[in-house]
Coordinates of C-alpha atoms (C1' of nucleotides) in Angstrom, one line a residue:
Chain A
X10 CA 81.5 115.6 120.3
X11 CA 82.6 112.1 118.6
X12 CA 80.9 112.1 115.9
X13 CA 80.5 115.3 113.3
X14 CA 77.1 117.1 112.9
X15 CA 77.0 116.5 109.1
X16 CA 77.6 112.4 110.2
X17 CA 74.9 112.4 112.7
X18 CA 72.8 114.2 110.6
X19 CA 73.0 111.5 107.8
X20 CA 73.2 108.9 110.0
X21 CA 69.6 110.1 111.9
X22 CA 68.3 110.8 108.7
X23 CA 68.6 107.2 106.8
X24 CA 67.2 105.8 110.3
X25 CA 64.4 107.9 109.9
X26 CA 64.0 107.4 106.4
X27 CA 64.1 103.9 106.6
X28 CA 61.4 103.8 109.5
X29 CA 58.8 106.7 107.8
X30 CA 59.7 107.4 104.4
X31 CA 60.3 110.4 102.5
X32 CA 57.6 112.2 103.2
X33 CA 56.6 110.8 107.0
X34 CA 59.9 112.4 108.0
X35 CA 60.4 116.2 108.5
X36 CA 63.6 118.2 108.6
X37 CA 63.1 119.6 111.8
X38 CA 62.2 116.2 113.2
X39 CA 66.4 114.9 111.7
X40 CA 67.3 117.9 112.8
X41 CA 66.2 117.6 116.3
X42 CA 66.9 113.8 116.8
X43 CA 70.4 114.3 115.4
X44 CA 71.0 117.2 117.7
X45 CA 71.4 119.4 115.3
X46 CA 70.1 123.0 114.6
X47 CA 68.1 123.6 110.9
X48 CA 70.7 126.2 110.3
X49 CA 73.2 123.2 110.9
X50 CA 71.1 121.0 108.3
X51 CA 71.0 123.9 105.7
X52 CA 74.7 124.8 106.2
X53 CA 75.9 121.3 105.2
X54 CA 72.7 120.3 102.8
X55 CA 71.9 123.8 101.0
X56 CA 69.6 120.8 98.7
X57 CA 67.4 121.2 101.4
X58 CA 65.2 117.9 102.1
X59 CA 66.3 116.1 98.7
X60 CA 70.0 116.5 99.2
X61 CA 69.8 115.0 103.1
X62 CA 67.7 111.8 101.9
X63 CA 70.0 111.7 98.7
X64 CA 72.7 111.2 101.2
X65 CA 71.4 109.0 103.9
X66 CA 70.0 107.0 101.2
X67 CA 73.7 106.3 99.8
X68 CA 75.3 106.0 103.6
X69 CA 72.3 103.2 104.3
X70 CA 73.3 101.7 101.0
X71 CA 77.2 101.2 101.5
X72 CA 76.4 100.1 105.4
X73 CA 73.6 97.4 104.3
X74 CA 76.3 96.4 101.1
X75 CA 79.1 95.5 104.0
X76 CA 76.6 94.0 105.9
X77 CA 75.2 91.9 103.0
X78 CA 79.1 90.8 101.8
X79 CA 79.4 90.0 105.5
X80 CA 76.8 87.5 105.1
X81 CA 78.1 86.2 101.5
X82 CA 81.2 85.4 102.5
X83 CA 80.3 83.6 105.8
X84 CA 79.8 80.5 103.9
X85 CA 81.0 79.3 101.3
X86 CA 78.6 77.7 99.7
X87 CA 76.4 80.2 97.8
X88 CA 73.0 78.2 98.6
X89 CA 74.0 78.3 102.5
X90 CA 75.3 82.1 102.4
X91 CA 71.8 83.0 101.0
X92 CA 69.9 81.5 103.5
X93 CA 72.4 82.9 106.3
X94 CA 71.6 86.3 104.9
X95 CA 67.9 86.1 105.0
X96 CA 68.6 84.7 108.8
X97 CA 71.0 87.7 109.7
X98 CA 67.8 90.3 108.2
X99 CA 65.2 88.3 110.1
X100 CA 67.6 88.7 113.4
X101 CA 68.2 92.2 112.8
X102 CA 64.1 92.7 112.5
X103 CA 63.4 91.6 115.2
X104 CA 65.9 93.0 117.0
X105 CA 64.6 96.5 116.0
X106 CA 61.0 95.8 117.1
X107 CA 60.0 94.8 113.1
X108 CA 60.9 98.9 112.2
X109 CA 64.5 99.0 110.2
X110 CA 63.5 97.1 107.2
X111 CA 65.1 97.5 103.9
X112 CA 66.6 101.3 103.9
X113 CA 65.2 102.1 100.8
X114 CA 62.2 100.7 99.8
X115 CA 60.2 103.4 101.9
X116 CA 61.6 106.1 100.3
X117 CA 61.8 104.5 96.4
X118 CA 58.1 103.9 96.5
X119 CA 57.2 107.6 97.7
X120 CA 59.3 109.0 94.8
X121 CA 58.1 106.5 91.7
X122 CA 56.9 108.8 89.3
X123 CA 59.1 111.7 89.7
X124 CA 62.4 111.3 88.2
X125 CA 64.0 112.7 91.6
X126 CA 67.9 111.8 92.7
X127 CA 66.2 110.3 95.7
X128 CA 65.1 107.3 93.4
X129 CA 68.0 107.2 91.1
X130 CA 70.0 106.9 94.3
X131 CA 67.6 103.7 95.2
X132 CA 68.3 102.4 92.1
X133 CA 71.9 102.7 92.2
X134 CA 72.0 100.6 95.5
X135 CA 69.5 97.7 94.8
X136 CA 71.8 97.4 91.3
X137 CA 74.6 97.7 93.5
X138 CA 73.6 94.7 96.1
X139 CA 72.2 92.7 93.4
X140 CA 75.7 92.6 91.6
X141 CA 77.3 91.6 95.0
X142 CA 75.2 88.7 95.0
X143 CA 76.0 87.7 91.2
X144 CA 79.6 88.2 92.0
X145 CA 79.2 85.5 94.9
X146 CA 77.1 83.3 92.0
X147 CA 80.1 83.4 89.6
X148 CA 82.7 83.3 92.1
X149 CA 81.0 79.6 92.9
X150 CA 80.8 78.7 89.2
X151 CA 77.6 79.6 87.9
X152 CA 77.1 80.7 84.7
X153 CA 76.8 84.5 84.0
X154 CA 73.2 84.2 82.7
X155 CA 72.5 81.9 85.8
X156 CA 74.3 84.1 88.1
X157 CA 72.3 87.3 87.0
X158 CA 69.1 85.5 87.0
X159 CA 69.6 84.2 90.2
X160 CA 70.7 87.5 91.9
X161 CA 67.4 89.2 90.9
X162 CA 65.6 86.9 92.1
X163 CA 67.2 86.5 95.7
X164 CA 67.5 90.3 95.7
X165 CA 63.6 90.6 95.0
X166 CA 62.8 87.8 97.5
X167 CA 64.6 88.7 100.5
X168 CA 62.8 92.6 99.7
X169 CA 59.3 91.0 99.8
X170 CA 60.0 88.7 102.6
X171 CA 61.2 91.8 104.8
X172 CA 58.3 93.7 103.6
X173 CA 56.0 90.6 104.7
X174 CA 58.0 90.2 107.9
X175 CA 57.7 93.7 109.1
X176 CA 53.7 94.0 108.2
X177 CA 53.2 90.6 110.3
X178 CA 55.4 91.1 112.6
X179 CA 57.2 87.6 112.3
X180 CA 60.6 86.1 111.0
X181 CA 58.8 83.4 109.5
X182 CA 58.5 85.3 105.7
X183 CA 62.3 85.2 106.2
X184 CA 63.3 81.8 107.0
X185 CA 61.2 80.0 104.6
X186 CA 62.3 82.5 101.9
X187 CA 66.0 81.9 103.0
X188 CA 65.1 78.4 102.9
X189 CA 63.8 78.3 99.8
X190 CA 66.4 80.3 97.9
X191 CA 68.8 78.2 99.4
X192 CA 66.9 75.3 97.7
X193 CA 66.3 77.4 94.3
X194 CA 70.3 77.8 94.2
X195 CA 71.2 74.4 94.7
X196 CA 68.9 73.4 91.7
X197 CA 71.0 75.0 89.8
X198 CA 74.3 72.7 90.9
X199 CA 72.4 69.6 90.7
X200 CA 73.6 66.9 88.0
X201 CA 70.8 67.6 85.6
X202 CA 70.9 71.7 86.7
Chain B
X3 CA 26.2 110.2 88.1
X4 CA 27.4 106.5 87.5
X5 CA 28.9 105.7 90.4
X6 CA 27.9 106.7 93.8
X7 CA 30.0 109.4 95.6
X8 CA 31.3 107.1 98.2
X9 CA 32.7 104.8 95.9
X10 CA 34.3 107.4 93.5
X11 CA 35.9 108.6 97.0
X12 CA 37.0 104.9 98.0
X13 CA 38.6 104.2 94.5
X14 CA 40.6 107.3 94.1
X15 CA 42.0 107.2 97.8
X16 CA 42.9 103.5 97.0
X17 CA 44.8 104.7 93.7
X18 CA 46.1 107.2 95.5
X19 CA 47.4 105.3 98.4
X20 CA 49.0 102.8 95.8
X21 CA 51.0 105.8 94.0
X22 CA 51.6 108.2 96.9
X23 CA 51.6 106.7 99.8
X24 CA 49.1 107.1 102.5
X25 CA 51.3 110.2 104.6
X26 CA 51.7 112.0 100.9
X27 CA 48.1 111.6 100.2
X28 CA 46.0 114.7 101.3
X29 CA 42.1 114.4 102.1
X30 CA 41.8 117.6 100.1
X31 CA 43.6 115.5 97.1
X32 CA 41.5 112.6 97.4
X33 CA 38.4 114.7 97.3
X34 CA 39.6 116.9 94.8
X35 CA 40.2 113.8 92.3
X36 CA 37.1 111.8 93.2
X37 CA 35.1 114.9 92.3
X38 CA 33.8 115.1 95.9
X39 CA 34.0 118.1 98.4
X40 CA 35.8 117.8 102.0
X41 CA 32.2 117.7 103.7
X42 CA 31.4 114.7 101.3
X43 CA 34.5 112.5 102.5
X44 CA 33.8 113.0 105.9
X45 CA 30.1 112.7 105.6
X46 CA 31.0 109.1 104.6
X47 CA 34.1 108.3 106.8
X48 CA 33.8 110.4 110.0
X49 CA 36.8 108.1 110.9
X50 CA 38.9 110.7 109.0
X51 CA 41.7 110.3 106.7
X52 CA 42.2 106.9 108.4
X53 CA 38.6 105.5 108.2
X54 CA 39.0 106.1 104.4
X55 CA 41.9 104.6 104.1
X56 CA 41.3 101.5 105.4
X57 CA 38.4 101.4 103.1
X58 CA 40.6 102.0 100.4
X59 CA 42.3 99.3 101.0
X60 CA 40.1 96.7 101.5
X61 CA 38.8 97.9 98.3
X62 CA 42.4 97.0 96.9
X63 CA 42.7 94.5 98.6
X64 CA 39.6 92.4 97.0
X65 CA 40.5 93.9 93.7
X66 CA 44.0 92.7 93.5
X67 CA 42.7 89.2 94.7
X68 CA 40.2 88.8 91.8
X69 CA 43.2 89.1 89.7
X70 CA 45.2 87.1 91.2
X71 CA 42.6 84.1 91.6
X72 CA 41.9 84.5 87.7
X73 CA 45.8 84.5 86.7
X74 CA 46.0 81.8 89.5
X75 CA 43.5 79.6 87.5
X76 CA 44.8 80.5 83.7
X77 CA 46.9 77.2 83.8
X78 CA 45.9 74.3 85.3
X79 CA 50.0 73.6 86.2
X80 CA 50.4 75.5 89.1
X81 CA 54.1 76.7 88.2
X82 CA 53.0 78.6 85.0
X83 CA 50.1 80.1 86.5
X84 CA 52.9 81.9 89.0
X85 CA 54.9 82.7 86.2
X86 CA 51.6 84.1 84.4
X87 CA 50.6 86.3 86.9
X88 CA 54.4 87.7 87.5
X89 CA 53.8 88.4 83.4
X90 CA 50.8 89.6 84.1
X91 CA 52.0 92.0 87.3
X92 CA 54.6 93.2 84.5
X93 CA 51.9 93.9 81.9
X94 CA 50.4 96.1 84.0
X95 CA 52.8 97.9 85.8
X96 CA 54.6 98.9 82.3
X97 CA 50.8 100.2 81.2
X98 CA 50.7 102.3 84.4
X99 CA 54.0 103.8 83.5
X100 CA 55.6 101.6 86.5
X101 CA 53.5 103.5 89.3
X102 CA 50.5 101.5 90.1
X103 CA 52.3 98.6 92.1
X104 CA 51.4 96.8 95.1
X105 CA 47.9 98.6 96.1
X106 CA 49.2 97.9 99.6
X107 CA 53.1 98.5 100.2
X108 CA 53.6 102.0 100.7
X109 CA 50.9 101.9 102.9
X110 CA 52.3 99.4 104.9
X111 CA 55.4 100.6 105.4
X112 CA 54.8 104.0 106.4
X113 CA 52.5 103.0 109.3
X114 CA 54.8 99.9 110.5
X115 CA 56.0 101.1 114.1
X116 CA 52.0 102.0 114.7
X117 CA 49.3 99.4 115.6
X118 CA 47.2 101.2 113.5
X119 CA 44.0 99.7 111.6
X120 CA 45.4 100.4 109.0
X121 CA 48.9 98.0 109.4
X122 CA 46.0 95.7 110.6
X123 CA 44.3 95.9 107.0
X124 CA 47.2 95.6 105.0
X125 CA 48.5 92.7 106.7
X126 CA 44.9 90.9 106.2
X127 CA 45.4 91.7 102.5
X128 CA 48.6 90.2 102.4
X129 CA 47.4 87.1 104.6
X130 CA 44.2 86.6 101.6
X131 CA 46.8 86.5 98.9
X132 CA 48.8 84.0 100.7
X133 CA 46.2 81.8 101.4
X134 CA 45.2 81.9 97.8
X135 CA 48.3 80.7 96.2
X136 CA 48.2 78.3 98.7
X137 CA 44.6 76.8 97.9
X138 CA 46.2 76.7 94.3
X139 CA 48.7 74.5 95.3
X140 CA 46.7 72.7 97.3
X141 CA 44.3 71.9 95.1
X142 CA 47.5 70.5 92.4
X143 CA 48.2 68.0 95.3
X144 CA 51.0 69.5 97.3
X145 CA 51.5 68.8 101.0
X146 CA 50.2 71.3 103.6
X147 CA 53.8 72.3 104.5
X148 CA 55.3 72.3 100.7
X149 CA 51.8 74.8 99.8
X150 CA 52.7 77.0 102.8
X151 CA 56.2 77.9 102.3
X152 CA 55.9 78.0 98.7
X153 CA 53.3 79.9 99.3
X154 CA 54.9 82.6 101.0
X155 CA 58.1 82.4 98.8
X156 CA 55.8 83.1 95.8
X157 CA 54.0 86.1 97.3
X158 CA 57.3 87.8 98.6
X159 CA 59.4 87.0 95.5
X160 CA 56.2 89.0 93.6
X161 CA 55.8 91.8 96.0
X162 CA 59.8 92.4 96.0
X163 CA 59.9 91.8 92.5
X164 CA 57.1 94.2 91.4
X165 CA 59.2 96.7 93.8
X166 CA 62.6 96.4 92.0
X167 CA 60.7 96.9 88.8
X168 CA 59.2 100.1 89.8
X169 CA 62.4 101.4 91.2
X170 CA 64.2 100.3 87.8
X171 CA 61.4 100.9 85.4
X172 CA 61.9 97.7 83.9
X173 CA 60.1 94.2 83.1
X174 CA 62.7 92.4 83.5
X175 CA 62.5 91.5 87.6
X176 CA 59.1 90.0 87.1
X177 CA 59.8 88.2 84.5
X178 CA 62.8 86.7 85.8
X179 CA 61.7 85.9 89.4
X180 CA 57.9 84.2 87.3
X181 CA 60.7 82.0 85.6
X182 CA 62.5 81.1 89.1
X183 CA 59.4 80.5 90.7
X184 CA 58.6 78.1 88.4
X185 CA 61.5 76.4 88.1
X186 CA 61.0 76.6 92.3
X187 CA 58.0 75.0 92.3
X188 CA 58.5 72.3 89.8
X189 CA 61.1 71.3 91.9
X190 CA 58.8 69.9 94.3
X191 CA 57.2 67.9 91.1
X192 CA 60.3 66.4 90.4
X193 CA 60.6 62.7 91.0
X194 CA 63.2 63.0 94.6
X195 CA 61.0 65.8 95.3
Chain C
dT21 C1' 3.7 124.4 103.2
dG22 C1' 6.7 123.6 106.1
dC23 C1' 9.9 119.7 108.3
dT24 C1' 13.5 116.4 108.3
dG25 C1' 17.9 114.3 106.5
dA26 C1' 20.9 113.1 103.2
dG27 C1' 24.6 115.0 100.9
dT28 C1' 26.8 119.2 99.2
dA29 C1' 29.7 123.1 99.5
dG30 C1' 34.1 125.7 101.1
dA31 C1' 35.7 129.1 104.6
dG32 C1' 38.5 128.7 108.9
dC33 C1' 40.7 127.0 112.5
dG34 C1' 45.4 125.4 114.6
dT35 C1' 49.6 123.0 113.4
dT36 C1' 53.5 121.7 110.9
dC37 C1' 55.7 121.6 106.7
dG38 C1' 60.1 123.3 103.9
dT39 C1' 62.8 127.3 103.6
dT40 C1' 64.9 131.8 104.5
dC41 C1' 67.1 134.4 107.3
dT42 C1' 69.7 137.0 110.7
dA43 C1' 72.7 137.0 114.7
dG44 C1' 75.7 135.1 116.9
dC45 C1' 79.7 131.7 118.6
dG46 C1' 84.4 130.2 119.0
dA47 C1' 89.1 128.8 116.9
dT48 C1' 92.2 130.8 113.4
dG49 C1' 95.2 133.7 110.7
dT50 C1' 97.9 138.3 111.0
Chain D
dA15 C1' 93.6 143.3 118.4
dC16 C1' 90.8 142.6 114.9
dA17 C1' 88.7 140.4 111.0
dT18 C1' 87.4 136.1 108.9
dC19 C1' 85.7 131.8 108.3
dG20 C1' 82.8 127.1 109.8
dC21 C1' 79.2 126.3 111.9
dT22 C1' 75.2 126.8 115.3
dA23 C1' 71.1 128.9 116.5
dG24 C1' 66.2 129.5 116.3
dA25 C1' 62.5 133.2 115.1
dA26 C1' 59.4 133.8 111.1
dC27 C1' 57.3 133.0 106.7
dG28 C1' 53.9 131.3 103.2
dA29 C1' 51.8 127.0 102.0
dA30 C1' 49.6 122.7 103.4
dC31 C1' 47.9 119.7 106.5
dG32 C1' 43.8 117.2 109.2
dC33 C1' 39.7 118.5 110.8
dT34 C1' 35.7 121.2 112.0
dC35 C1' 32.3 124.1 111.0
dT36 C1' 28.1 126.2 109.4
dA37 C1' 25.5 127.3 105.2
dC38 C1' 23.2 125.6 101.6
dT39 C1' 20.5 122.1 98.1
dC40 C1' 17.1 119.4 97.4
dA41 C1' 14.1 114.9 97.9
dG42 C1' 10.4 112.4 100.2
dC43 C1' 6.1 113.4 103.1
dA44 C1' 2.4 115.0 105.8

DNA sequence: TGCTGAGTAGAGCGTTCGTTCTAGCGATGT
DNA sequence: ACATCGCTAGAACGAACGCTCTACTCAGCA
């Protein structure tokens, strides 16, 4: 067995959470698709379903952070990098049949009223990704305030575009938003920025 | 009894769907909170839970369309109108304790893989809202292509900002995105647009 | 007075949920 | 050889799920 049972549970749970949300994903389904048994799940995660979900979200958070960093580093120009990032999201979304969107949105929306650790994990993921974008902008010479505002906008727009793309089963929203975000970023680099 | 039983079911289902998603909302909960009985629900909606959800989403779609139109009409300048729209969303979100976000996102994300009527209702709602924004831009003299791209970006960004605002329990993402969207729109009105 | 049909009321169906439980496996240490 | 321990395996629990079903109320009408 190449991967450990625990890892298989986390990875499987992450994928299912991404596609079906928290309530829509059952512990038994996770165990079955991870080729583990119920006993194993509760052995590694005595905290039950919620603990599995938190571990899965943290896994997804780091996994996407790596992809995001790679896309941001792909071009020295931040506007082009953000556009590339949107393109990357569009490509992966299409390849997955429009099912694998943002790995935390679905779970986050379902646990909003509560102050569950799931919600906190999702918030932490969003904050970390935003920091990555802001860091790229800072390194490119943007003012701190501009970098913060732009990073928040970039992340929100990409998030929304991904949802729209999933619902309409089209890559166009992501492509369009990528172009518009690039334009917005460049507007700060213009002479009268 | 002022409102009809059917209307109470639809309105209650819409609110619950918005907050808890499709899977997280039970038929019995809808019936209870709507002060109706299970028999009444299945009397008015022989299609069961799915039919209730579709009716609720269509209701939410029209309700939000009215609010959106009102915000868009509040200012002749499209950039200011979009910013006002973001502000309006931020205000309502805070007043609801960060629970009442986009009325279709949660339900849409849960039914993505499927081709259920719920997913189609959500897609129709998004398309209708985008058309409203595009219409405003067209009326303000924007080129058709620009209006379409901007409308898609505005809607995606607002959608994403609302999710971010809900997860972080802060109005700032919506305020920031509103300002940045206004800037983006104005960049098309500049002399070298 | 009795019929009809819309709407109300809720018991109960089979299924699935998250969780707990006991039993057992195989590798390791002594 | 034996005990220990990490892990696997799945039966079983109570609760909740969506849905079906029968019984009931009550207004309208001849």
